[in-house]
Coordinates of C-alpha atoms in Angstrom, one line a residue:
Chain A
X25 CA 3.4 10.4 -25.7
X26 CA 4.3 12.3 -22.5
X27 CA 7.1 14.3 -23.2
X28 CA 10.5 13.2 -20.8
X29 CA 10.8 16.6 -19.8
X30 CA 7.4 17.7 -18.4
X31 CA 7.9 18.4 -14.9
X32 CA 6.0 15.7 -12.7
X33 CA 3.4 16.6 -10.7
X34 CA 3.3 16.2 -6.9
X35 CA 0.3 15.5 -4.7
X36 CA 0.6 17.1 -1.7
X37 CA -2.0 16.0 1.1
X38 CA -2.5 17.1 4.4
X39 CA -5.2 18.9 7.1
X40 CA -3.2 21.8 7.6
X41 CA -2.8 24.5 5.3
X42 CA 0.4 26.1 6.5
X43 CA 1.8 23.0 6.0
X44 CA 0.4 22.6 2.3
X45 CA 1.7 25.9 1.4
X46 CA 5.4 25.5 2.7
X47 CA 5.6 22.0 1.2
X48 CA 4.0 23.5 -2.0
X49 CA 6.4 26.4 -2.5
X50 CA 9.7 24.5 -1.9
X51 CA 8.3 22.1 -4.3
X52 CA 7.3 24.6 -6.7
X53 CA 10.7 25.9 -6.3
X54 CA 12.8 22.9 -7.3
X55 CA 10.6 22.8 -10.3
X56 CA 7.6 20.7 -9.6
X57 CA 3.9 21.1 -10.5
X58 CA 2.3 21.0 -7.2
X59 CA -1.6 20.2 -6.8
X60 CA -3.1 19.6 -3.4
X61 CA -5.5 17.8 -1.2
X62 CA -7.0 18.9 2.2
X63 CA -7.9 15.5 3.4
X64 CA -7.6 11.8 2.8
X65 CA -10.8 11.3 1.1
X66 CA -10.2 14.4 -1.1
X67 CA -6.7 13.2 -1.6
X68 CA -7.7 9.8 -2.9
X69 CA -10.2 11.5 -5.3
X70 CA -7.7 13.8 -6.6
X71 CA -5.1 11.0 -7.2
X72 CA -7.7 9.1 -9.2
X73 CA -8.6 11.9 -11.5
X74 CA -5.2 13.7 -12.0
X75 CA -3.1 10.7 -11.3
X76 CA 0.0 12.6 -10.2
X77 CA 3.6 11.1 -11.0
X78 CA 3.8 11.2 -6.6
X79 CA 1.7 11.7 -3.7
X80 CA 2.8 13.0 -0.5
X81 CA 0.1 12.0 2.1
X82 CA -0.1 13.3 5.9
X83 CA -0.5 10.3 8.3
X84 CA -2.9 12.1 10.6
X85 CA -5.3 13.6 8.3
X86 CA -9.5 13.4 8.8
X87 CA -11.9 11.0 6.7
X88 CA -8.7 8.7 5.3
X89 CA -5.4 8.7 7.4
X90 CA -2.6 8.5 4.8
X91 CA -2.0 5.2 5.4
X92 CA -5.3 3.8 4.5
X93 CA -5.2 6.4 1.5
X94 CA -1.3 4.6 0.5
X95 CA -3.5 1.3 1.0
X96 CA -6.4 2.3 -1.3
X97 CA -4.1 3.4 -4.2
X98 CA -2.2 0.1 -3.8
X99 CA -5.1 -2.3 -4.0
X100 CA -6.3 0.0 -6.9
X101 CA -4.8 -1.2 -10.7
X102 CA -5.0 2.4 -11.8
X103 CA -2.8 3.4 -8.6
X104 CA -1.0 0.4 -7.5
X105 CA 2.4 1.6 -8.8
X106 CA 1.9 5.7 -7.5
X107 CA 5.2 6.3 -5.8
X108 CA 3.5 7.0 -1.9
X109 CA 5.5 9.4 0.4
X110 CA 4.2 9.4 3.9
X111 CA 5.0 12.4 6.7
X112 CA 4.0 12.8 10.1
X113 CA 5.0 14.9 13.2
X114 CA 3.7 11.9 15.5
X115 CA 5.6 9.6 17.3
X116 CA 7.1 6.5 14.8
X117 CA 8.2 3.2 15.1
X118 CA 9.6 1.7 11.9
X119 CA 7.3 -1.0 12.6
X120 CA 4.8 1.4 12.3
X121 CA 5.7 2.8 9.0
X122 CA 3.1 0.4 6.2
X123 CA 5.7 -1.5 4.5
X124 CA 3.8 0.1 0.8
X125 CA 5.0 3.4 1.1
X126 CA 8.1 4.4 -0.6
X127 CA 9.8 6.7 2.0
X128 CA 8.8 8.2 4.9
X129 CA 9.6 11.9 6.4
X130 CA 9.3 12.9 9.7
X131 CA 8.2 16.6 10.4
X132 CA 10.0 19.0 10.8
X133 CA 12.1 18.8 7.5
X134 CA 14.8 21.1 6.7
X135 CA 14.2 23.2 3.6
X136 CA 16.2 20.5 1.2
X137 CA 15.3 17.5 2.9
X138 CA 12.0 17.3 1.3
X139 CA 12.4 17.9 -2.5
X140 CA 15.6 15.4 -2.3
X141 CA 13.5 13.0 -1.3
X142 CA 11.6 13.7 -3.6
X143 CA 13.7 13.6 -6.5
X144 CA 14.9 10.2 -4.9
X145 CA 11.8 8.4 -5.2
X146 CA 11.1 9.9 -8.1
X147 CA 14.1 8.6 -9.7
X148 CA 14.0 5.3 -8.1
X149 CA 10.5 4.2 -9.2
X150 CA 9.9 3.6 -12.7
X151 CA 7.9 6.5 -14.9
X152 CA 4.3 4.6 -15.4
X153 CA 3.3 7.1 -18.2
X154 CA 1.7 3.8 -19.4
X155 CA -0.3 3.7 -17.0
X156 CA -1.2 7.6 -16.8
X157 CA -1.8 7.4 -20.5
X158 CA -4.3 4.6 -20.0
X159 CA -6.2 6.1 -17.2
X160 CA -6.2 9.6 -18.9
X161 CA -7.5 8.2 -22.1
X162 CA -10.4 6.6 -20.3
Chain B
X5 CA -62.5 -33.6 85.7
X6 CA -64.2 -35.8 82.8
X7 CA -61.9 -37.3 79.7
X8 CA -63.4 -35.2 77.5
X9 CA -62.5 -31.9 80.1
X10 CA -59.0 -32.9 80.4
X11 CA -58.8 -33.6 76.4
X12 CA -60.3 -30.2 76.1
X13 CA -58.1 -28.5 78.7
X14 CA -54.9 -30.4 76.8
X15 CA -56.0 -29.1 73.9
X16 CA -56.0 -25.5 75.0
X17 CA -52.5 -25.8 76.7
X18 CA -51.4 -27.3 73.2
X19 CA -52.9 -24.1 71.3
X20 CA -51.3 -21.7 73.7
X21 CA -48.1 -23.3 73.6
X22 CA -48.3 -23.3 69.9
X23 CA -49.5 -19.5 70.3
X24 CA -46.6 -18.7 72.1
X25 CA -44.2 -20.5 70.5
X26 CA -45.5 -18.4 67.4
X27 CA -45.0 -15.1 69.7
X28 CA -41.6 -16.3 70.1
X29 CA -40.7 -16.9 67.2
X30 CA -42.4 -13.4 65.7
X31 CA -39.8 -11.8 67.8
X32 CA -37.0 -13.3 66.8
X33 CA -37.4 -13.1 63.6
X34 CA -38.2 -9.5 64.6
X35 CA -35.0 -9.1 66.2
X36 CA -33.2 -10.6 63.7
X37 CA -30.2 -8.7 61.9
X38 CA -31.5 -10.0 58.4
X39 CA -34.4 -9.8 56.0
X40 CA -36.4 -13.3 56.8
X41 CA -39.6 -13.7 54.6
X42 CA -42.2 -16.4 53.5
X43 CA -43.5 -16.5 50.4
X44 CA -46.8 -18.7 49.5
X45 CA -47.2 -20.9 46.3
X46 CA -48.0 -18.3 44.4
X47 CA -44.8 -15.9 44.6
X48 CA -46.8 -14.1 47.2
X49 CA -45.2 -12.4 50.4
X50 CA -47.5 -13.8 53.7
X51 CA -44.5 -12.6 56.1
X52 CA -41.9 -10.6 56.1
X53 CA -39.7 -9.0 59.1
X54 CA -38.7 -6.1 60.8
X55 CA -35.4 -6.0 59.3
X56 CA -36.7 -7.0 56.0
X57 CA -39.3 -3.5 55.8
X58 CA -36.2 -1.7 56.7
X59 CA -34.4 -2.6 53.3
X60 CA -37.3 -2.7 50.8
X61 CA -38.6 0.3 52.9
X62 CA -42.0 -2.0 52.8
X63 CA -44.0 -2.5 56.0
X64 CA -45.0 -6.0 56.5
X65 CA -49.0 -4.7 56.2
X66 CA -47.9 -3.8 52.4
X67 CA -46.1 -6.5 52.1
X68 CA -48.7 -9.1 52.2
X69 CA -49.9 -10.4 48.7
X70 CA -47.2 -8.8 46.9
X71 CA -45.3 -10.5 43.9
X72 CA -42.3 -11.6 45.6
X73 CA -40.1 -10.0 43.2
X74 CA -41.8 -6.2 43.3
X75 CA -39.3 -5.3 45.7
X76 CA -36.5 -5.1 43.4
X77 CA -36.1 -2.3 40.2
X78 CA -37.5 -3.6 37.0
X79 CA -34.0 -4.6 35.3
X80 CA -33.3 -6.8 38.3
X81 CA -36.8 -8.8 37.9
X82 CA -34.7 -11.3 35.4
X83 CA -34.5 -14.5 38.0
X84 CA -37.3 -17.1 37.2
X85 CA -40.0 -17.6 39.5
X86 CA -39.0 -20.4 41.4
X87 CA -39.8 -23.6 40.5
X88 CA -42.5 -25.2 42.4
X89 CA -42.4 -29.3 41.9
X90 CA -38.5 -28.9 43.0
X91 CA -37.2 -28.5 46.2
X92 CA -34.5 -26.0 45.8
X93 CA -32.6 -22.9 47.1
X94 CA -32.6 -19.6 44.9
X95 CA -30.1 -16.8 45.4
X96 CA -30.8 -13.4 43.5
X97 CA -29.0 -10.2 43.8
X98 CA -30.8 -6.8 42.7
X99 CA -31.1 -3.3 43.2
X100 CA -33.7 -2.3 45.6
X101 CA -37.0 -0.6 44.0
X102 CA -37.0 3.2 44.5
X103 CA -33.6 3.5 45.2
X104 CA -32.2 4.5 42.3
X105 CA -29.8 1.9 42.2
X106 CA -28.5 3.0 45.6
X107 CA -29.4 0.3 48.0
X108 CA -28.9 -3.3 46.8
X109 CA -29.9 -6.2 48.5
X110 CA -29.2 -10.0 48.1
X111 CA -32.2 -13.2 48.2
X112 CA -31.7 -16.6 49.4
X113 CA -34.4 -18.4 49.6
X114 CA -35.2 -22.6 50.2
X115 CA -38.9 -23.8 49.4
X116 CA -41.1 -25.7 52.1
X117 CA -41.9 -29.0 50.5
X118 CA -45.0 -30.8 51.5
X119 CA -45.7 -34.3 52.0
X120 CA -45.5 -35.2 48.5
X121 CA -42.7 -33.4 48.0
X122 CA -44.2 -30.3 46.1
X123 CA -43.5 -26.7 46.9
X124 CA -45.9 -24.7 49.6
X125 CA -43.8 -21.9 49.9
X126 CA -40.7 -20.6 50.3
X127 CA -38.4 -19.3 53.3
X128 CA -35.8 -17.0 53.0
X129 CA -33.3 -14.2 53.9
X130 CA -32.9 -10.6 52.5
X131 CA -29.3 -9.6 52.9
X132 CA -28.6 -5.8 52.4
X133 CA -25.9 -5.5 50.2
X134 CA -25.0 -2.3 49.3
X135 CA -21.8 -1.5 51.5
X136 CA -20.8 -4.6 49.8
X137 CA -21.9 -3.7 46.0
X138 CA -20.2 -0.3 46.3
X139 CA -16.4 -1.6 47.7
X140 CA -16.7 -4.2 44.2
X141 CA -18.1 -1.0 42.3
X142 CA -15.3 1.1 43.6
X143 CA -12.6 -1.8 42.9
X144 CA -14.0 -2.2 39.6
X145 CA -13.8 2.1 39.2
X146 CA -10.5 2.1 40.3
X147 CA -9.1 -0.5 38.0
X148 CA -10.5 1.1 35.2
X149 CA -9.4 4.6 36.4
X150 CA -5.9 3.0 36.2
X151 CA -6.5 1.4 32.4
X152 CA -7.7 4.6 31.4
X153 CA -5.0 6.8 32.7
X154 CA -2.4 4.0 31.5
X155 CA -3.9 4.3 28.1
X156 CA -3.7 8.0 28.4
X157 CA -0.3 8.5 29.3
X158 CA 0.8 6.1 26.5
X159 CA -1.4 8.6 24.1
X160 CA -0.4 11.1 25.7
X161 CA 3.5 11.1 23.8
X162 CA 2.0 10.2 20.6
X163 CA -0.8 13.3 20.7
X164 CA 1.3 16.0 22.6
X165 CA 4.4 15.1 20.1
X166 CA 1.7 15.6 16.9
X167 CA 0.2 18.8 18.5
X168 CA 3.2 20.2 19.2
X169 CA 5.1 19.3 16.0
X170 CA 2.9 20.5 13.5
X171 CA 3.1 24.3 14.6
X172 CA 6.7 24.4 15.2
X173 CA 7.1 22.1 11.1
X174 CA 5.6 25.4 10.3
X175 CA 7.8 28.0 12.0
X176 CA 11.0 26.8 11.0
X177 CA 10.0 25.7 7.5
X178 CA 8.8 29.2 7.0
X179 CA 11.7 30.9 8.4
X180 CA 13.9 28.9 6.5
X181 CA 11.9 29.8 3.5
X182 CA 12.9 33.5 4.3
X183 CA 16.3 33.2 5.3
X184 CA 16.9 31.5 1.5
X185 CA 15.8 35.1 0.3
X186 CA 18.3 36.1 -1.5
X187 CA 17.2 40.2 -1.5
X188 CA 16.8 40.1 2.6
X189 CA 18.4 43.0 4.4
X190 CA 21.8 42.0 6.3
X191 CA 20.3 43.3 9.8
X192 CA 17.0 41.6 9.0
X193 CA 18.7 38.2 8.3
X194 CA 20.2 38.5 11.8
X195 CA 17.2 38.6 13.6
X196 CA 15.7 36.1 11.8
X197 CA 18.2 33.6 12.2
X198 CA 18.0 34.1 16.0
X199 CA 14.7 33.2 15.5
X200 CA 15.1 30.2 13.3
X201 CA 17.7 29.3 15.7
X202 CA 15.4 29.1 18.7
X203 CA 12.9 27.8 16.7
X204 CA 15.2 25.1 16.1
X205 CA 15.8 24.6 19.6
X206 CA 12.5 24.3 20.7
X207 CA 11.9 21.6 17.7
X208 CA 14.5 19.7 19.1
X209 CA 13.3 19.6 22.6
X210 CA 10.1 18.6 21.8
X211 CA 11.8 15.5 20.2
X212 CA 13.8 15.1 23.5
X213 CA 10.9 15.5 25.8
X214 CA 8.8 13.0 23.5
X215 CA 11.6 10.7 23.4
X216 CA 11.9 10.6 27.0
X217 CA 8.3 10.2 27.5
X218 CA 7.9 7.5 25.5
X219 CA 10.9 5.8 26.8
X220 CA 9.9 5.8 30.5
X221 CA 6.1 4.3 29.2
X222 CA 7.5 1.9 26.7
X223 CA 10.0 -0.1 28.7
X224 CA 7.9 -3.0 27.9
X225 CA 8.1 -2.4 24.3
X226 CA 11.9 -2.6 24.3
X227 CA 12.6 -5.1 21.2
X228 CA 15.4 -6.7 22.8
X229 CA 17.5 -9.1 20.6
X230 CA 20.7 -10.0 20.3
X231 CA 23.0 -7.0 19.2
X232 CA 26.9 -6.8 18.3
X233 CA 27.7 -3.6 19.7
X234 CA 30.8 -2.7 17.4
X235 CA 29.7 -2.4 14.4
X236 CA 27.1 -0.1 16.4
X237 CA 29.4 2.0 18.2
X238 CA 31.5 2.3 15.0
X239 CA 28.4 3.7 13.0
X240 CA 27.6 6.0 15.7
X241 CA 31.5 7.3 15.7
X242 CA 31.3 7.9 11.9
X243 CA 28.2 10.1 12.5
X244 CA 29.6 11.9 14.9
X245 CA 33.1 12.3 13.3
X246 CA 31.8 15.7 11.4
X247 CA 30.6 17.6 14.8
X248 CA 34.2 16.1 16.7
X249 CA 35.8 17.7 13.9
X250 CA 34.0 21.1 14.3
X251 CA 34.7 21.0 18.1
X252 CA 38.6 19.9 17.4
X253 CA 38.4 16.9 19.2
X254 CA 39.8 13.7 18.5
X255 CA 37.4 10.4 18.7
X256 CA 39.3 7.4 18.8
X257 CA 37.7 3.3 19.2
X258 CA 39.2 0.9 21.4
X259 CA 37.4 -2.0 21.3
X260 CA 38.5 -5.6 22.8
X261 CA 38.7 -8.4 20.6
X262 CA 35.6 -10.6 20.3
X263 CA 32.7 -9.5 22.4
X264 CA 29.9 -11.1 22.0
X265 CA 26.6 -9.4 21.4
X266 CA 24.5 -7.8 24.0
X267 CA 20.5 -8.3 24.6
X268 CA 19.6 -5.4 23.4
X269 CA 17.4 -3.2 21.7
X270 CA 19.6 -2.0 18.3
X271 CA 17.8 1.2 17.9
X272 CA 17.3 2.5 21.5
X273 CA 20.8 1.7 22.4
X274 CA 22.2 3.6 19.1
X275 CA 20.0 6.5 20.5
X276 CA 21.3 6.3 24.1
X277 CA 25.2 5.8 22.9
X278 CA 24.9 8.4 20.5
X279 CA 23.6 10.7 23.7
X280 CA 26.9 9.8 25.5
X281 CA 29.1 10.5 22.6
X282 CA 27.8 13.4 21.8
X283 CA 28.0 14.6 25.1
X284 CA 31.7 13.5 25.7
X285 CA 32.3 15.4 22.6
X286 CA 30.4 18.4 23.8
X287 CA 32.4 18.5 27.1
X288 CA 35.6 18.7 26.0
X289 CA 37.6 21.3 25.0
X290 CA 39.1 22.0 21.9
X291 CA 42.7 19.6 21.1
X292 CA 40.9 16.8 23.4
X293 CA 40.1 13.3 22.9
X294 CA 36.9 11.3 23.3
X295 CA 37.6 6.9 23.2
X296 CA 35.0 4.5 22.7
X297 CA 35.5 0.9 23.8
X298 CA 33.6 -2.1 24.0
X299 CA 34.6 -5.0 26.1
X300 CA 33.3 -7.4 29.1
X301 CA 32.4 -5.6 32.1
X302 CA 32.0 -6.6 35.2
X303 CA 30.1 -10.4 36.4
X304 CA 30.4 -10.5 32.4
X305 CA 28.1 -7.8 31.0
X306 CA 28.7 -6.0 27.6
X307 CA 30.1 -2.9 28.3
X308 CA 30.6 0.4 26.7
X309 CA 33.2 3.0 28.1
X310 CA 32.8 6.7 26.8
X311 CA 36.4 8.4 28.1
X312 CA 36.7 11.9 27.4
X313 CA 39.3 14.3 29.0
X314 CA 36.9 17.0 29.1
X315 CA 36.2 19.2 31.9
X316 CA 35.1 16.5 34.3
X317 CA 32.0 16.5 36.5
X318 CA 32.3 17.8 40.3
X319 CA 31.2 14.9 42.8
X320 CA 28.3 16.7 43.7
X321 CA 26.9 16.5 40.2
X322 CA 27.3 12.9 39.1
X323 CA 24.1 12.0 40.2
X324 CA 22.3 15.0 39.4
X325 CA 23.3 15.2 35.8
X326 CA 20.8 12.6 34.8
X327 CA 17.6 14.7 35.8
X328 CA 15.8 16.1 33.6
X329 CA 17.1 19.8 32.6
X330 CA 19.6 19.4 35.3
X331 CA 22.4 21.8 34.2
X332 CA 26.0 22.1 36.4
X333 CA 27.2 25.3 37.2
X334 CA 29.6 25.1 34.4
X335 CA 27.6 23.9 32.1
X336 CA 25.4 27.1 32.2
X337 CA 28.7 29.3 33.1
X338 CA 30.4 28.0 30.0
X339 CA 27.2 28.5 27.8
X340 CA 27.1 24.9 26.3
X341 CA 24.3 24.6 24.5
X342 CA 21.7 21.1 25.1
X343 CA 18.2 20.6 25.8
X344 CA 19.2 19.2 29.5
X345 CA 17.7 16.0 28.4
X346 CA 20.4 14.1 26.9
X347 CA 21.9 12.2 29.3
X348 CA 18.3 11.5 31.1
X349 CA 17.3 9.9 27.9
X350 CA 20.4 8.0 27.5
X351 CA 19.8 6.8 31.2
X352 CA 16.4 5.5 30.9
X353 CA 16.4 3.8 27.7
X354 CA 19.7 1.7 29.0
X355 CA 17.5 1.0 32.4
X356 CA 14.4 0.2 29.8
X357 CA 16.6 -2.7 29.1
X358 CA 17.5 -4.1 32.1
X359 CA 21.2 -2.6 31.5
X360 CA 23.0 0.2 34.0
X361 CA 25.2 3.8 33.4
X362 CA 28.5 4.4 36.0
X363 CA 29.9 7.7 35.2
X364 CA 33.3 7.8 36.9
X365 CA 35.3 11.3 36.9
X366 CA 37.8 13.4 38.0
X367 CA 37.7 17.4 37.8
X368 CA 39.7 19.1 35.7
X369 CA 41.0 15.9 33.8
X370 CA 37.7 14.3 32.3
X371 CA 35.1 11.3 32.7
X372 CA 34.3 7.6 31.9
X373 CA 30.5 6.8 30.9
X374 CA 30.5 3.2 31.6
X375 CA 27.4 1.3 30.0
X376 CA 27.0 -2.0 31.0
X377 CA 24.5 -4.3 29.2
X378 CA 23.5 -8.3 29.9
X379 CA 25.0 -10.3 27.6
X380 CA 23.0 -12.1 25.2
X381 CA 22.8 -16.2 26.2
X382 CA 23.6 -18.7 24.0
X383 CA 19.4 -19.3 24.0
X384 CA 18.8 -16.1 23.1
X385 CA 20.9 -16.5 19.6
X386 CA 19.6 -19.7 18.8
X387 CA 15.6 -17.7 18.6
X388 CA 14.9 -14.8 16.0
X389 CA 12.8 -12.9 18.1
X390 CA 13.2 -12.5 22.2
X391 CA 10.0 -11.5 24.2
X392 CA 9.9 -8.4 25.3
X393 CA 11.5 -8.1 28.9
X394 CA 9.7 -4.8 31.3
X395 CA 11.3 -5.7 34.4
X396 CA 14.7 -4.3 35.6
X397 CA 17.0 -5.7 39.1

C-alpha cells in the first residue's frame, strides 16, 4: 500500500528547458518529486511507465501538443483519471481550453501561482493509488 | 465562236473567278486580326493564317500536315479529337507550345459537314489569350495574396504572443526565484527587483499589445449574447476594490433600477470596463471618488458611466488618449505608470461590438467614460446563441 504521506510526483512537460527547470525547482520546493518530459511523445511515454500522481503538459510542444497528449491519457484506462494541467504562453480562448484537462495556467505565472494550483488539483481529484498499484504491478 | 468555244471560254472565266475569289479570300484571311485555320478529316492542318503563325510562332509551310493539336504544350493536349460523324463546334483553351506557359491561346472551331452529313474538316479561329489569362491569373494571385496575409495576421497574435511569452515566463520566474533568496545582499535585492519590475512590465505589455491585436482581427469572433451588465460591473468593482484602496480612492455603484441586458460579449466587455475602471482609479488623486452606473443611454442603449473626479483630460487630449501609447503631458509629468494601451484596448473591443466610448471632462475637476452598448432585443433572449455580428454603424 502507498504510504499517505509520500510526496506525489509531478510530470512536468514542455520543449523548453528553462522553463522545465523553473517549474521543477518551485515544485521541488513546495515538496514535490518532480520528473520531466522534453516533448509530447516523450511525455506520454513517461506518464505510462512512471504514472505520476499529475502531469503538467505545455500546449505547444513538438511530436504531441499537450492537448492531444491530455487526450491520449484520457482514452487510455491506465491514464484516464491522471489529473492533466495544461500551460501555454499562446493566445487562449476558454473555448479553446479541451474540456479534459483539470486546470489550465497561463504563462507567465507568479512564483506561488503554480504549486497552488497544484496542490488544488491535487486535492480536488481523488488519489487513484488503485490504479497506480495495478499498473505498477503489471 | 463555236458552242463548245464559248463553253470553253465560260469555263475559264468560271475558274478565274473562282481563282480570284480564292486570292481574295487568302488575303483576308491574311489580314485578319485572328488565328483562322482548316483542319482536314484527319486532325491535320491544310491552312492556317497570317495571324495564326504569329501565335503558335508556326509558318503556314510547317503547318501543313501537322496534328492539329501540336501547337499547344503537352498538358493542354487533354480535349478529344473532334468527333467526326457530328456536326459540332469545339472550344479549347491551352498554353502555347514553347512558350513556357507564357503565351496562351484559345480554339474555336465548327466542322464542314458534307452531303451526308459527315465531317470533312473543320474551320476555326485561334484567339490569343494571354493578356487575358494573366489579368484572371493576377485576380486569382491577388485574392490569394489577401487570404494568405488575412491568415497571417490572424497567426500573427497567436505566434508573436507564444514567441514572446516564453522568454519573458523565464525572466521573471527566475528572478522571482532569486528575489525569494533569503541570504541575498540588501543592495543586490534592489537591483534585482528593478529588474523583476521591468521585467514585469514588459510581460504585461506584451499581454496588452496581444490583446489589442487580437481584438482589432477578431471583431467577427465577438460572441455576442445577451448580458446583464450589473452583476458585471459589480464583479469588476469588487476586483478592483483592493488597488482603490491602495490609491485612497473611494469606488462607489450607482446603478438604475432594472436595465435590461446588453448584446454583448461577457468577457470582452469585463476586459474593456475593467480598462476604464482601472484607469478612473489610476487618475485620481488620493481622497477621490470613482462611480460606476449602469442605466439607459441615449435612443435606448445600455450604458455604462465611469465618473471620476480625477485630474481631468485637457480638450486637446480627449481624442488622442485612445491611440496606442498615447501619453498626455501629465500623464508622463506625474509619472503614472500604464503600458499606454489601456484605454485603446477598451476602445476597440466596445467598437468590436457594435457599441461606442464618449469621454466627457472638465480639467481640474475629473471625467465621465460613457459606454454605450445596443440593447439586447426581445429575439435575441428568446435564442441561446446569437451569430456573431463584424459590422459596426
Amino acid at each position: 500500500m502507498e504510504d499517505v504521506s509520500t510526496p506525489s510526483t509531478i510530470l512536468v512537460a514542455d520543449d523548453e528547458p528553462d522553463i522545465v527547470d523553473l517549474v521543477a525547482l518551485r515544485l521541488k520546493k513546495t515538496g514535490f518529486t518532480v520528473i520531466t518530459a522534453v516533448n509530447g511523445e516523450d511525455a506520454l511515454q513517461t506518464a505510462r511507465d512512471r504514472m505520476p500522481d499529475l502531469v503538467l503538459l505545455d500546449v505547444m510542444m513538438p511530436k504531441f501538443t499537450g492537448v492531444e497528449v491530455s487526450r491520449l491519457l484520457r482514452s487510455a484506462p491506465e491514464t484516464h483519471a491522471l489529473p492533466v494541467i495544461l500551460m501555454s504562453a499562446g493566445l487562449f480562448d476558454k473555448s479553446t481550453i479541451p474540456d479534459d484537462a483539470d486546470a489550465f495556467i497561463a504563462k507567465p505565472f507568479g512564483a506561488r501561482a503554480l504549486p497552488a494550483l497544484v496542490c488544488e488539483v491535487l486535492a480536488r481529484t481523488p488519489r487513484r493509488s488503485l490504479t497506480r498499484e495495478t499498473a505498477r504491478a503489471r | 465562236m463555236t458552242t463548245a468555244a464559248r463553253l470553253s471560254t465560260g469555263r475559264t472565266f468560271q475558274a478565274q473567278a473562282v481563282q480570284a475569289s480564292a486570292a481574295q479570300l487568302q488575303i483576308l484571311t491574311d489580314s485578319a486580326p485572328i488565328g483562322i485555320f482548316q483542319i482536314d478529316n484527319e486532325y491535320r492542318y491544310v491552312y492556317t493564317n497570317h495571324r495564326w503563325s504569329e501565335i503558335t510562332g508556326i509558318s503556314a509551310e510547317l503547318a501543313v500536315g501537322r496534328p492539329w493539336d501540336s501547337v499547344m504544350e503537352p498538358e493542354d493536349r487533354t480535349c478529344p479529337s473532334p468527333d467526326l460523324t457530328d456536326v459540332a463546334t469545339l472550344t479549347h483553351r491551352f498554353a502555347v507550345l514553347g512558350y513556357a506557359g507564357s503565351r496562351n491561346g484559345l480554339i474555336t472551331m465548327q466542322s464542314i459537314p458534307d452531303s451526308d452529313g459527315i465531317a470533312v474538316g473543320w474551320v476555326g479561329t485561334l484567339a490569343d489569350t494571354t493578356a487575358e489569362t494573366r489579368a484572371k491569373e493576377a485576380l486569382l494571385d491577388a485574392r490569394d495574396t489577401a487570404l494568405w496575409s488575412s491568415a497571417m495576421q490572424r497567426n500573427f497574435a497567436a505566434s508573436a504572443s507564444h514567441e514572446l511569452r516564453t522568454p519573458t515566463a523565464s525572466v521573471v520566474g527566475y528572478l522571482e526565484e532569486v528575489l525569494l533568496s533569503t541570504t541575498l545582499d540588501e543592495d543586490d535585492r534592489g537591483l534585482l527587483q528593478v529588474a523583476y519590475r521591468n521585467s514585469q512590465r514588459l510581460s504585461l505589455l506584451i499581454d496588452d499589445l496581444m490583446l489589442l491585436d487580437q481584438c482589432e482581427i477578431g471583431a467577427p469572433t465577438m460572441n455576442l449574447e445577451p448580458t446583464a451588465l450589473v452583476p458585471l460591473v459589480d464583479r469588476i468593482l469588487t476586483t478592483l476594490t483592493a488597488a482603490a484602496e491602495d490609491s485612497g480612492v473611494q469606488l462607489h455603484r450607482a446603478h438604475a433600477n432594472a436595465t435590461p441586458p446588453a448584446l454583448a460579449d461577457p468577457a470582452r466587455i469585463e476586459q474593456a470596463l475593467t480598462n476604464l475602471v482601472g484607469n478612473a482609479i489610476k487618475f485620481t488623486p488620493r481622497g477621490g471618488s470613482v462611480t460606476v452606473g449602469v442605466g439607459i443611454g441615449d435612443g435606448g442603449q445600455i450604458q455604462v458611466t465611469i465618473t471620476d473626479t480625477g485630474m481631468g483630460i485637457e480638450a486637446d487630449d480627449c481624442a488622442k488618449i485612445f491611440e496606442r501609447f498615447y501619453r498626455s503631458r501629465h500623464t508622463r509629468d506625474t509619472a503614472i505608470p500604464g503600458s499606454g494601451l489601456g484605454l485603446p484596448i477598451a476602445k476597440v473591443m466596445v467598437e468590436a461590438q457594435a457599441g461606442s466610448i464618449v469621454v466627457t471632462s472638465q480639467p481640474g475637476l475629473g471625467s465621465t467614460f460613457a459606454v454605450n452598448l445596443p440593447a439586447a432585443t426581445a429575439h435575441h433572449l428568446s435564442t441561446v446563441s446569437v451569430p456573431t455580428v463584424s459590422t459596426k454603424e
